[in-house]
C-alpha cells in the first residue's frame, strides 16, 4: 500500500497522559507497527500541556489520545490504532482474520467501558460521581457481581475463541488492543485467567514479547504508563 509522504519523512506523534487507560493500546500498536513514532516522553508532553492542546482544537472531540502524522490528525483510540494497523499491515492476513481482529478491538472497548462502570480509578472511588459529572461509579455490590459473574463469562467466551495462544496467525491490532485491556484487568485481579488456560497462554505469550515489555516498563517513546484502574480501598 502507498503510504502518505509524511509518514516516511517524520515520525508520527502520539499524545496522551502518563496512564495505561487508553494509552497502552496505541503505545503497543505503535511499537509493533515498525513505523517511526514518538510518544509523550520524547515529545516532552506533560499534563500541564493538555489545556493548551485542548484549546488548540487539534483534538476533534476535545480528548486524548491524539495521533498526528504530518497533516493527518486522528482522534478516537480505535481510529488511531486502526490507522496505524492499516499503515503497517497489522489488520489481519485474511478477511476472516480482519474480522477477528475487529471483534477483539470491539471487545477491548467493551471491557474498558465495563471497567469504567464498575472499577474504581485513581481519581474516582466506588459510588462516586465520575469526572464527566453525570455518571456514577457502581457500588460495592455491583463491583462484586461484576468480578464474580460478568468478567468470568467474558473470559470464557474469549477462551473459546483462542487457537493455541493466538487469535490470529499474525499479531493484529485487535490482539494488541485486547491485551492492553486484559493487562489492566489482571493488575486489579491477578486470578483473571483462572479456568481459561488458552486465554492465559495468549496473555503470557504477548506479555513475554520484548516490544510489550519495552512499553509496559516505560522504556518506549511513550514513557511511563501508570495504572488507571485500582481496587477499592
Ligand atoms: N472515546 C474516546 C475517549 C477518550 C477519553 O475518554 N479521553 C480522556 C482520557 S481517557 C480525556 O481526554 N480526558 C481529558 C478531558 O476530557 O479533558 C477514545 O476512545 O479516544
Coordinates of N, CA and C and ligand atoms in Angstrom, one line a residue:
X1 N 0.8 -1.2 0.0 CA 0.0 0.0 0.0 C 0.9 1.3 0.0
X2 N 0.4 2.3 -0.7 CA 1.1 3.6 -0.7 C 1.0 4.3 0.6
X3 N 2.1 4.7 1.2 CA 1.9 5.4 2.4 C 2.0 6.9 2.2
X4 N 1.3 7.7 3.1 CA 1.3 9.1 2.9 C 2.8 9.6 3.0
X5 N 3.2 10.5 2.2 CA 4.6 11.0 2.2 C 5.0 11.4 3.6
X6 N 4.1 12.0 4.4 CA 4.5 12.5 5.7 C 4.9 11.3 6.6
X7 N 4.3 10.1 6.4 CA 4.6 9.0 7.3 C 6.1 8.6 7.1
X8 N 6.7 8.9 6.0 CA 8.0 8.5 5.7 C 9.0 9.5 6.1
X9 N 8.6 10.8 6.1 CA 9.6 11.9 6.4 C 9.7 12.2 7.8
X10 N 8.6 12.2 8.6 CA 8.8 12.5 10.0 C 8.0 11.5 10.8
X11 N 8.4 11.3 12.1 CA 7.7 10.3 12.9 C 6.3 10.7 13.2
X12 N 5.4 9.7 13.4 CA 4.0 10.0 13.9 C 4.2 10.5 15.4
X13 N 3.3 11.3 15.8 CA 3.3 11.8 17.1 C 2.1 11.4 17.9
X14 N 2.3 10.7 19.0 CA 1.2 10.2 19.8 C 1.1 11.0 21.1
X15 N 0.0 11.6 21.4 CA -0.2 12.4 22.6 C -1.2 11.7 23.6
X16 N -0.8 11.6 24.8 CA -1.7 11.0 25.8 C -1.1 11.4 27.2
X17 N -1.9 11.1 28.2 CA -1.5 11.3 29.6 C -0.6 10.1 30.0
X18 N 0.2 10.2 31.1 CA 1.1 9.1 31.5 C 0.3 7.9 32.2
X19 N -0.7 7.5 31.5 CA -1.6 6.5 32.1 C -1.8 5.3 31.1
X20 N -2.1 4.1 31.6 CA -2.5 3.0 30.8 C -3.8 3.3 30.1
X21 N -4.9 3.2 30.8 CA -6.2 3.6 30.3 C -6.4 3.4 28.8
X22 N -6.4 4.5 28.1 CA -6.5 4.4 26.6 C -5.2 4.7 25.9
X23 N -4.1 4.7 26.7 CA -2.8 4.9 26.2 C -2.0 3.7 25.9
X24 N -2.2 2.6 26.7 CA -1.5 1.4 26.5 C -1.7 0.8 25.1
X25 N -3.0 0.7 24.7 CA -3.3 0.1 23.3 C -2.5 0.8 22.2
X26 N -2.7 2.1 22.1 CA -2.0 2.8 21.0 C -0.4 2.7 21.1
X27 N 0.1 2.7 22.3 CA 1.5 2.6 22.5 C 2.0 1.3 22.0
X28 N 1.3 0.2 22.3 CA 1.6 -1.2 21.9 C 1.6 -1.2 20.3
X29 N 0.5 -0.7 19.8 CA 0.4 -0.8 18.3 C 1.5 0.0 17.6
X30 N 1.8 1.2 18.1 CA 2.9 2.0 17.6 C 4.2 1.2 17.6
X31 N 4.4 0.6 18.8 CA 5.7 -0.1 18.9 C 5.8 -1.3 18.0
X32 N 4.7 -2.1 17.8 CA 4.7 -3.2 17.0 C 4.7 -2.8 15.5
X33 N 4.2 -1.6 15.2 CA 4.0 -1.2 13.8 C 5.3 -1.2 13.0
X34 N 6.4 -0.9 13.7 CA 7.7 -0.7 13.0 C 7.7 0.7 12.3
X35 N 6.7 1.5 12.5 CA 6.7 2.8 11.9 C 7.4 3.8 12.8
X36 N 8.0 4.8 12.3 CA 8.7 5.8 13.2 C 7.6 6.5 14.0
X37 N 7.8 6.6 15.3 CA 6.8 7.3 16.1 C 7.4 7.9 17.3
X38 N 6.8 9.0 17.8 CA 7.3 9.5 19.1 C 6.1 9.7 20.0
X39 N 6.3 9.3 21.3 CA 5.2 9.4 22.2 C 5.5 10.6 23.2
X40 N 4.6 10.7 24.3 CA 4.7 11.8 25.2 C 6.1 12.0 25.8
X41 N 6.8 10.9 26.1 CA 8.1 11.1 26.7 C 9.0 11.9 25.8
X42 N 9.1 11.5 24.5 CA 10.1 12.1 23.6 C 9.5 13.4 23.0
X43 N 8.2 13.6 23.1 CA 7.6 14.9 22.7 C 7.7 15.9 23.8
X44 N 8.0 15.4 25.0 CA 8.1 16.3 26.2 C 6.7 16.8 26.6
X45 N 5.7 15.9 26.2 CA 4.3 16.3 26.5 C 3.9 15.9 27.9
X46 N 3.4 16.8 28.7 CA 3.0 16.5 30.1 C 1.6 17.0 30.3
X47 N 1.0 16.6 31.4 CA -0.4 17.0 31.8 C -0.5 18.5 31.7
X48 N 0.5 19.2 32.1 CA 0.4 20.7 32.1 C 0.2 21.3 30.7
X49 N 0.6 20.5 29.6 CA 0.4 20.9 28.3 C -0.9 20.7 27.7
X50 N -1.7 19.9 28.5 CA -3.0 19.5 27.9 C -4.0 20.6 27.7
X51 N -4.2 21.6 28.6 CA -5.2 22.6 28.4 C -4.9 23.4 27.1
X52 N -3.6 23.6 26.8 CA -3.2 24.4 25.6 C -3.6 23.5 24.4
X53 N -3.2 22.3 24.4 CA -3.5 21.4 23.3 C -5.0 21.3 23.0
X54 N -5.8 21.2 24.2 CA -7.2 21.1 24.1 C -7.8 22.3 23.4
X55 N -7.3 23.4 23.9 CA -7.8 24.7 23.3 C -7.4 24.9 21.9
X56 N -6.4 24.3 21.4 CA -5.9 24.4 20.0 C -7.0 23.9 19.0
X57 N -7.8 23.0 19.5 CA -8.8 22.4 18.6 C -8.3 21.3 17.7
X58 N -7.0 20.9 18.0 CA -6.4 19.8 17.2 C -7.1 18.4 17.5
X59 N -7.6 18.3 18.7 CA -8.3 17.0 19.1 C -9.8 17.2 18.7
X60 N -10.2 16.5 17.7 CA -11.6 16.7 17.2 C -12.7 16.6 18.2
X61 N -12.5 15.8 19.2 CA -13.6 15.6 20.2 C -13.1 16.1 21.6
X62 N -12.1 16.9 21.6 CA -11.6 17.6 22.8 C -11.0 16.6 23.8
X63 N -10.5 15.4 23.3 CA -9.9 14.5 24.2 C -8.7 13.8 23.6
X64 N -7.9 13.2 24.5 CA -6.8 12.4 24.1 C -7.2 10.9 24.2
X65 N -6.5 10.0 23.5 CA -5.3 10.2 22.7 C -5.5 10.9 21.3
X66 N -4.4 11.5 20.9 CA -4.4 12.2 19.6 C -3.1 11.6 18.8
X67 N -3.3 11.3 17.6 CA -2.2 10.9 16.7 C -2.1 11.9 15.6
X68 N -0.8 12.4 15.4 CA -0.6 13.3 14.3 C 0.4 12.6 13.3
X69 N 0.1 12.6 12.1 CA 1.0 12.0 11.1 C 1.1 13.0 9.9
X70 N 2.1 13.9 10.0 CA 2.1 15.0 9.1 C 0.9 15.9 9.3
X71 N 0.2 16.1 8.2 CA -1.0 16.9 8.3 C -2.3 16.1 8.7
X72 N -2.1 14.8 8.9 CA -3.2 13.9 9.3 C -3.4 13.9 10.8
X73 N -4.6 14.2 11.3 CA -4.8 14.2 12.7 C -5.9 13.1 13.0
X74 N -5.6 12.2 13.9 CA -6.6 11.1 14.2 C -7.0 11.2 15.7
X75 N -8.3 11.3 15.9 CA -8.8 11.3 17.2 C -9.6 10.0 17.4
X76 N -9.9 9.6 18.6 CA -10.6 8.4 19.0 C -9.6 7.2 18.9
X77 N -9.5 6.6 20.1 CA -8.5 5.5 20.2 C -8.6 4.4 19.2
X78 N -9.8 3.9 18.9 CA -9.9 2.9 17.9 C -9.5 3.3 16.5
X79 N -9.8 4.5 16.2 CA -9.4 5.1 14.9 C -7.9 5.1 14.8
X80 N -7.3 5.6 15.9 CA -5.8 5.7 16.0 C -5.2 4.3 15.7
X81 N -5.6 3.3 16.5 CA -4.9 2.0 16.3 C -5.2 1.4 15.0
X82 N -6.4 1.6 14.5 CA -6.8 1.1 13.1 C -5.9 1.8 12.1
X83 N -5.7 3.0 12.2 CA -4.9 3.8 11.2 C -3.5 3.3 11.2
X84 N -2.9 3.1 12.4 CA -1.5 2.6 12.4 C -1.5 1.2 11.9
X85 N -2.5 0.4 12.1 CA -2.6 -1.0 11.7 C -2.6 -1.0 10.1
X86 N -3.4 -0.1 9.6 CA -3.5 -0.1 8.1 C -2.2 0.3 7.5
X87 N -1.5 1.3 8.1 CA -0.2 1.7 7.5 C 0.9 0.6 7.6
X88 N 0.7 -0.2 8.6 CA 1.8 -1.2 8.9 C 1.4 -2.6 8.6
X89 N 0.2 -2.9 8.1 CA -0.2 -4.2 7.8 C -0.5 -5.1 9.0
X90 N -1.1 -4.5 10.0 CA -1.5 -5.3 11.2 C -3.0 -5.5 11.3
X91 N -3.7 -5.5 10.2 CA -5.1 -5.6 10.2 C -5.6 -7.0 10.2
X92 N -4.7 -7.9 9.8 CA -5.1 -9.3 9.7 C -4.8 -9.8 8.3
X93 N -4.3 -11.0 8.2 CA -3.8 -11.5 6.9 C -4.9 -11.9 5.9
X94 N -6.1 -12.2 6.4 CA -7.2 -12.6 5.6 C -8.4 -11.9 6.0
X95 N -9.5 -11.9 5.2 CA -10.7 -11.2 5.6 C -11.2 -11.8 6.9
X96 N -11.1 -13.1 7.1 CA -11.5 -13.7 8.4 C -10.7 -13.2 9.6
X97 N -9.4 -13.0 9.4 CA -8.5 -12.6 10.5 C -8.8 -11.1 10.7
X98 N -9.1 -10.3 9.7 CA -9.5 -8.9 9.8 C -10.8 -8.9 10.7
X99 N -11.7 -9.8 10.4 CA -13.0 -9.8 11.2 C -12.7 -10.1 12.7
X100 N -11.8 -11.1 12.9 CA -11.5 -11.5 14.2 C -10.8 -10.3 15.0
X101 N -9.8 -9.7 14.3 CA -9.1 -8.6 14.9 C -10.1 -7.4 15.3
X102 N -11.0 -7.1 14.4 CA -12.0 -6.1 14.7 C -12.9 -6.5 15.8
X103 N -13.3 -7.8 15.9 CA -14.1 -8.2 17.0 C -13.3 -8.0 18.4
X104 N -12.0 -8.3 18.3 CA -11.2 -8.2 19.5 C -11.1 -6.7 19.9
X105 N -11.0 -5.8 18.9 CA -11.0 -4.4 19.2 C -12.2 -4.0 20.0
X106 N -13.4 -4.4 19.4 CA -14.6 -4.0 20.0 C -14.8 -4.6 21.4
X107 N -14.3 -5.9 21.5 CA -14.4 -6.5 22.9 C -13.5 -5.7 23.9
X108 N -12.3 -5.3 23.4 CA -11.5 -4.5 24.2 C -12.2 -3.2 24.7
X109 N -13.0 -2.6 23.8 CA -13.7 -1.4 24.2 C -14.8 -1.8 25.2
X110 N -15.5 -2.9 25.0 CA -16.5 -3.3 26.0 C -15.9 -3.6 27.4
X111 N -14.7 -4.2 27.4 CA -14.1 -4.5 28.7 C -13.7 -3.1 29.3
X112 N -13.2 -2.2 28.6 CA -12.8 -0.9 29.1 C -14.1 -0.2 29.7
X113 N -15.1 -0.2 28.9 CA -16.4 0.5 29.3 C -16.9 -0.1 30.6
X114 N -16.8 -1.4 30.7 CA -17.3 -2.1 31.9 C -16.5 -1.7 33.1
X115 N -15.2 -1.7 32.9 CA -14.2 -1.3 34.0 C -14.6 0.1 34.4
X116 N -14.8 1.0 33.5 CA -15.2 2.4 33.8 C -16.4 2.4 34.7
X117 N -17.4 1.5 34.4 CA -18.6 1.5 35.2 C -18.4 1.0 36.6
X118 N -17.6 -0.1 36.7 CA -17.6 -0.8 38.0 C -16.3 -0.8 38.8
X119 N -15.2 -0.4 38.2 CA -13.9 -0.5 38.9 C -13.5 0.9 39.2
X120 N -13.1 1.1 40.5 CA -12.5 2.5 40.8 C -11.3 2.8 40.0
X121 N -11.1 4.1 39.9 CA -9.9 4.6 39.2 C -9.0 5.4 40.1
X122 N -7.9 5.9 39.7 CA -7.0 6.7 40.6 C -7.8 7.9 41.0
X123 N -8.8 8.3 40.3 CA -9.5 9.6 40.7 C -10.9 9.4 41.0
X124 N -11.5 8.3 40.8 CA -13.0 8.1 41.1 C -13.2 6.8 41.9
X125 N -13.7 7.0 43.1 CA -14.0 5.8 44.0 C -15.3 5.1 43.7
X126 N -15.6 4.0 44.3 CA -16.9 3.3 44.1 C -18.0 4.2 44.6
X127 N -19.0 4.3 43.8 CA -20.2 5.1 44.2 C -20.1 6.6 43.9
X128 N -18.9 7.0 43.6 CA -18.6 8.5 43.3 C -19.1 8.9 41.9
X129 N -19.3 10.2 41.8 CA -19.7 10.8 40.5 C -18.4 10.8 39.7
X130 N -18.5 10.4 38.4 CA -17.3 10.4 37.5 C -16.9 11.8 37.2
X131 N -15.8 11.9 36.4 CA -15.2 13.2 36.1 C -16.1 14.0 35.1
X132 N -17.0 13.2 34.4 CA -18.0 13.9 33.5 C -19.1 14.6 34.3
X133 N -19.2 14.3 35.6 CA -20.2 15.0 36.4 C -21.6 14.4 36.2
X134 N -21.7 13.3 35.4 CA -23.0 12.7 35.1 C -23.1 11.3 35.5
X135 N -22.0 10.5 35.3 CA -22.1 9.1 35.6 C -21.5 8.7 36.9
X136 N -22.3 7.9 37.7 CA -21.8 7.5 39.0 C -21.2 6.1 38.9
X137 N -20.1 5.9 39.5 CA -19.4 4.6 39.5 C -20.3 3.6 40.3
X138 N -20.3 2.3 39.9 CA -21.1 1.3 40.6 C -20.7 1.2 42.1
X139 N -21.6 0.7 42.9 CA -21.3 0.5 44.3 C -20.6 -0.9 44.6
X140 N -20.4 -1.2 45.8 CA -19.7 -2.4 46.2 C -20.4 -3.7 45.7
X141 N -21.7 -3.7 45.8 CA -22.5 -4.8 45.3 C -22.3 -5.1 43.8
X142 N -22.4 -4.0 43.1 CA -22.2 -4.1 41.6 C -20.8 -4.5 41.3
X143 N -19.8 -4.0 42.0 CA -18.4 -4.4 41.8 C -18.2 -5.9 42.0
X144 N -18.8 -6.4 43.1 CA -18.6 -7.8 43.4 C -19.3 -8.7 42.3
X145 N -20.5 -8.3 41.9 CA -21.2 -9.0 40.8 C -20.4 -9.0 39.5
X146 N -19.8 -7.8 39.2 CA -19.0 -7.6 38.0 C -17.9 -8.6 38.0
X147 N -17.1 -8.8 39.0 CA -16.0 -9.7 39.0 C -16.4 -11.1 39.2
X148 N -17.5 -11.4 39.8 CA -17.9 -12.8 40.1 C -18.7 -13.4 38.9
X149 N -19.4 -12.5 38.2 CA -20.2 -13.0 37.1 C -19.9 -12.5 35.7
X150 N -19.9 -11.2 35.5 CA -19.7 -10.7 34.1 C -18.3 -11.0 33.6
X151 N -17.3 -10.7 34.4 CA -15.9 -10.9 33.9 C -15.6 -12.4 33.6
X152 N -15.9 -13.3 34.5 CA -15.6 -14.7 34.1 C -16.3 -15.2 32.9
X153 N -17.5 -14.7 32.7 CA -18.3 -15.0 31.5 C -17.6 -14.5 30.2
X154 N -17.1 -13.3 30.3 CA -16.4 -12.7 29.1 C -15.1 -13.5 28.9
X155 N -14.4 -13.9 30.0 CA -13.1 -14.6 29.8 C -13.4 -16.0 29.2
X156 N -14.5 -16.6 29.6 CA -14.8 -17.9 29.0 C -15.1 -17.8 27.5
X157 N -15.8 -16.7 27.1 CA -16.1 -16.5 25.7 C -14.8 -16.2 24.9
X158 N -13.9 -15.5 25.5 CA -12.6 -15.2 24.8 C -11.8 -16.5 24.7
X159 N -11.8 -17.3 25.8 CA -11.1 -18.5 25.8 C -11.5 -19.5 24.7
X160 N -12.8 -19.4 24.4 CA -13.3 -20.3 23.4 C -12.9 -19.9 22.0
X161 N -12.4 -18.7 21.8 CA -12.0 -18.1 20.5 C -10.6 -18.3 20.2
X162 N -9.7 -18.5 21.3 CA -8.3 -18.5 21.1 C -7.9 -19.9 20.5
X163 N -6.9 -19.8 19.6 CA -6.4 -21.0 18.9 C -5.0 -21.2 19.4
X164 N -4.8 -22.1 20.3 CA -3.4 -22.2 21.0 C -3.2 -21.0 21.8
X165 N -2.2 -20.2 21.4 CA -2.0 -18.9 22.1 C -2.2 -17.7 21.2
X166 N -3.0 -17.9 20.2 CA -3.2 -16.8 19.2 C -4.7 -16.7 18.8
X167 N -5.2 -15.5 18.5 CA -6.5 -15.4 17.9 C -6.3 -15.3 16.4
X168 N -5.2 -14.8 16.0 CA -4.9 -14.6 14.5 C -3.5 -15.1 14.3
X169 N -3.2 -15.5 13.0 CA -1.9 -16.1 12.7 C -0.8 -15.1 12.8
X170 N -1.0 -13.8 12.6 CA 0.0 -12.8 12.8 C -0.5 -11.9 13.9
X171 N 0.4 -11.2 14.5 CA -0.1 -10.2 15.6 C -0.9 -9.1 14.9
X172 N -2.1 -9.0 15.4 CA -3.0 -8.0 14.8 C -3.3 -6.9 15.8
X173 N -3.8 -5.8 15.3 CA -4.2 -4.7 16.1 C -5.2 -5.1 17.2
X174 N -6.2 -6.0 16.8 CA -7.2 -6.4 17.7 C -6.6 -7.2 18.9
X175 N -5.6 -8.1 18.6 CA -4.9 -8.8 19.7 C -4.2 -7.8 20.7
X176 N -3.5 -6.9 20.1 CA -2.8 -5.9 21.0 C -3.7 -5.1 21.8
X177 N -4.8 -4.6 21.2 CA -5.8 -3.8 21.9 C -6.4 -4.6 23.0
X178 N -6.9 -5.8 22.7 CA -7.5 -6.7 23.7 C -6.5 -6.9 24.9
X179 N -5.2 -7.2 24.5 CA -4.2 -7.4 25.5 C -4.1 -6.2 26.4
X180 N -4.1 -5.0 25.9 CA -4.0 -3.8 26.7 C -5.1 -3.7 27.8
X181 N -6.3 -4.2 27.5 CA -7.3 -4.2 28.4 C -7.2 -5.3 29.4
X182 N -6.9 -6.5 28.9 CA -6.7 -7.7 29.8 C -5.6 -7.4 30.8
X183 N -4.6 -6.7 30.4 CA -3.4 -6.4 31.3 C -3.9 -5.5 32.4
X184 N -4.7 -4.5 32.1 CA -5.2 -3.6 33.1 C -6.2 -4.3 34.1
X185 N -6.9 -5.3 33.6 CA -7.8 -6.0 34.4 C -7.0 -7.0 35.4
X186 N -6.0 -7.6 34.8 CA -5.2 -8.5 35.5 C -4.4 -7.8 36.7
X187 N -4.0 -6.6 36.5 CA -3.4 -5.8 37.5 C -4.3 -5.7 38.7
X188 N -5.6 -5.6 38.5 CA -6.6 -5.5 39.6 C -7.0 -6.8 40.1
X189 N -7.0 -7.8 39.3 CA -7.5 -9.2 39.7 C -6.5 -10.2 39.1
X190 N -5.4 -10.5 39.9 CA -4.4 -11.4 39.4 C -4.9 -12.8 38.9
X191 N -6.0 -13.2 39.5 CA -6.6 -14.6 39.1 C -7.5 -14.5 37.9
X192 N -7.4 -13.4 37.1 CA -8.3 -13.2 36.0 C -8.5 -14.4 35.1
X193 N -7.4 -15.1 34.8 CA -7.5 -16.2 33.9 C -7.7 -17.6 34.5
X194 N -8.1 -17.6 35.7 CA -8.3 -19.0 36.3 C -9.4 -19.7 35.6
X195 N -9.1 -20.9 35.1 CA -10.1 -21.7 34.3 C -10.1 -21.3 32.9
X196 N -9.3 -20.4 32.4 CA -9.3 -20.1 31.0 C -7.8 -20.2 30.5
X197 N -7.4 -21.4 30.3 CA -5.9 -21.7 30.1 C -5.4 -21.1 28.8
X198 N -6.3 -21.3 27.7 CA -5.8 -20.8 26.4 C -5.7 -19.3 26.4
X199 N -6.6 -18.6 27.0 CA -6.6 -17.1 27.1 C -5.3 -16.7 27.9
X200 N -5.0 -17.5 29.0 CA -3.8 -17.2 29.8 C -2.6 -17.4 28.9
X201 N -2.6 -18.4 28.0 CA -1.4 -18.6 27.2 C -1.2 -17.4 26.2
X202 N -2.4 -16.9 25.7 CA -2.3 -15.8 24.8 C -1.7 -14.6 25.5
X203 N -2.2 -14.4 26.8 CA -1.8 -13.2 27.5 C -0.3 -13.3 27.8
X204 N 0.2 -14.5 28.2 CA 1.6 -14.7 28.6 C 2.5 -14.6 27.4
X205 N 2.0 -15.1 26.2 CA 2.9 -15.0 25.0 C 3.2 -13.5 24.7
X206 N 2.1 -12.7 24.7 CA 2.4 -11.3 24.5 C 3.1 -10.6 25.6
X207 N 2.8 -11.0 26.8 CA 3.5 -10.4 28.0 C 5.0 -10.5 27.9
X208 N 5.4 -11.7 27.3 CA 6.8 -12.0 27.2 C 7.5 -11.4 26.0
X209 N 6.7 -10.8 25.1 CA 7.3 -10.2 23.9 C 8.1 -9.0 24.3
X210 N 9.4 -8.9 23.8 CA 10.2 -7.7 24.2 C 9.6 -6.4 23.9
X211 N 8.8 -6.3 22.8 CA 8.2 -5.0 22.5 C 7.1 -4.6 23.5
X212 N 6.4 -5.6 24.0 CA 5.4 -5.4 25.0 C 6.2 -4.9 26.3
X213 N 7.2 -5.6 26.6 CA 8.0 -5.3 27.8 C 8.5 -3.9 27.8
X214 N 9.0 -3.5 26.6 CA 9.5 -2.1 26.4 C 8.5 -1.1 26.7
X215 N 7.3 -1.4 26.3 CA 6.2 -0.4 26.5 C 5.8 -0.4 28.0
X216 N 5.5 -1.6 28.5 CA 4.9 -1.6 29.9 C 5.9 -1.2 31.0
X217 N 7.2 -1.3 30.6 CA 8.2 -0.9 31.6 C 8.6 0.6 31.4
X218 N 7.9 1.3 30.5 CA 8.1 2.7 30.3 C 9.3 3.1 29.5
X219 N 9.9 2.0 28.8 CA 11.1 2.3 28.1 C 10.9 2.7 26.6
X220 N 9.6 2.7 26.2 CA 9.3 3.1 24.8 C 9.2 4.6 24.8
X221 N 9.0 5.1 23.6 CA 8.9 6.6 23.4 C 7.7 7.1 24.2
X222 N 6.8 6.3 24.5 CA 5.6 6.7 25.3 C 6.0 7.2 26.7
X223 N 7.0 6.5 27.2 CA 7.4 6.8 28.6 C 6.5 6.1 29.6
X224 N 6.4 6.6 30.8 CA 5.7 5.8 31.9 C 4.2 5.8 31.6
X225 N 3.7 4.6 32.0 CA 2.3 4.3 31.9 C 1.8 3.9 33.2
X226 N 1.2 4.8 34.0 CA 0.7 4.4 35.3 C -0.6 3.7 35.3
X227 N -0.8 2.9 36.4 CA -2.1 2.2 36.5 C -3.3 3.2 36.6
X228 N -4.3 3.0 35.9 CA -5.5 3.9 36.0 C -6.6 3.2 36.8
X229 N -6.9 2.0 36.6 CA -7.9 1.3 37.4 C -7.2 0.7 38.7
X230 N -7.9 0.9 39.8 CA -7.3 0.4 41.1 C -8.4 -0.3 41.8
X231 N -8.0 -1.1 42.9 CA -9.0 -1.8 43.7 C -9.6 -0.9 44.7
X232 N -10.8 -1.2 45.2 CA -11.4 -0.3 46.2 C -10.6 -0.4 47.5
X233 N -10.6 0.7 48.2 CA -9.8 0.8 49.5 C -10.4 -0.1 50.5
Ligands
LIG1 N1 -13.8 7.7 23.0 C1 -12.5 8.4 23.3 C2 -12.4 8.6 24.8 C3 -11.2 9.4 25.1 C4 -11.2 9.8 26.5 O1 -12.0 9.5 27.4 N2 -10.1 10.6 26.9 C5 -9.9 11.1 28.2 C6 -8.8 10.4 28.9 S1 -9.0 8.6 28.9 C7 -9.6 12.6 28.1 O2 -9.0 13.1 27.2 N3 -9.8 13.3 29.2 C8 -9.4 14.7 29.3 C9 -10.6 15.6 29.0 O3 -11.7 15.2 28.7 O4 -10.3 16.9 29.2 C10 -11.4 7.5 22.8 O5 -11.6 6.3 22.8 O6 -10.4 8.0 22.4

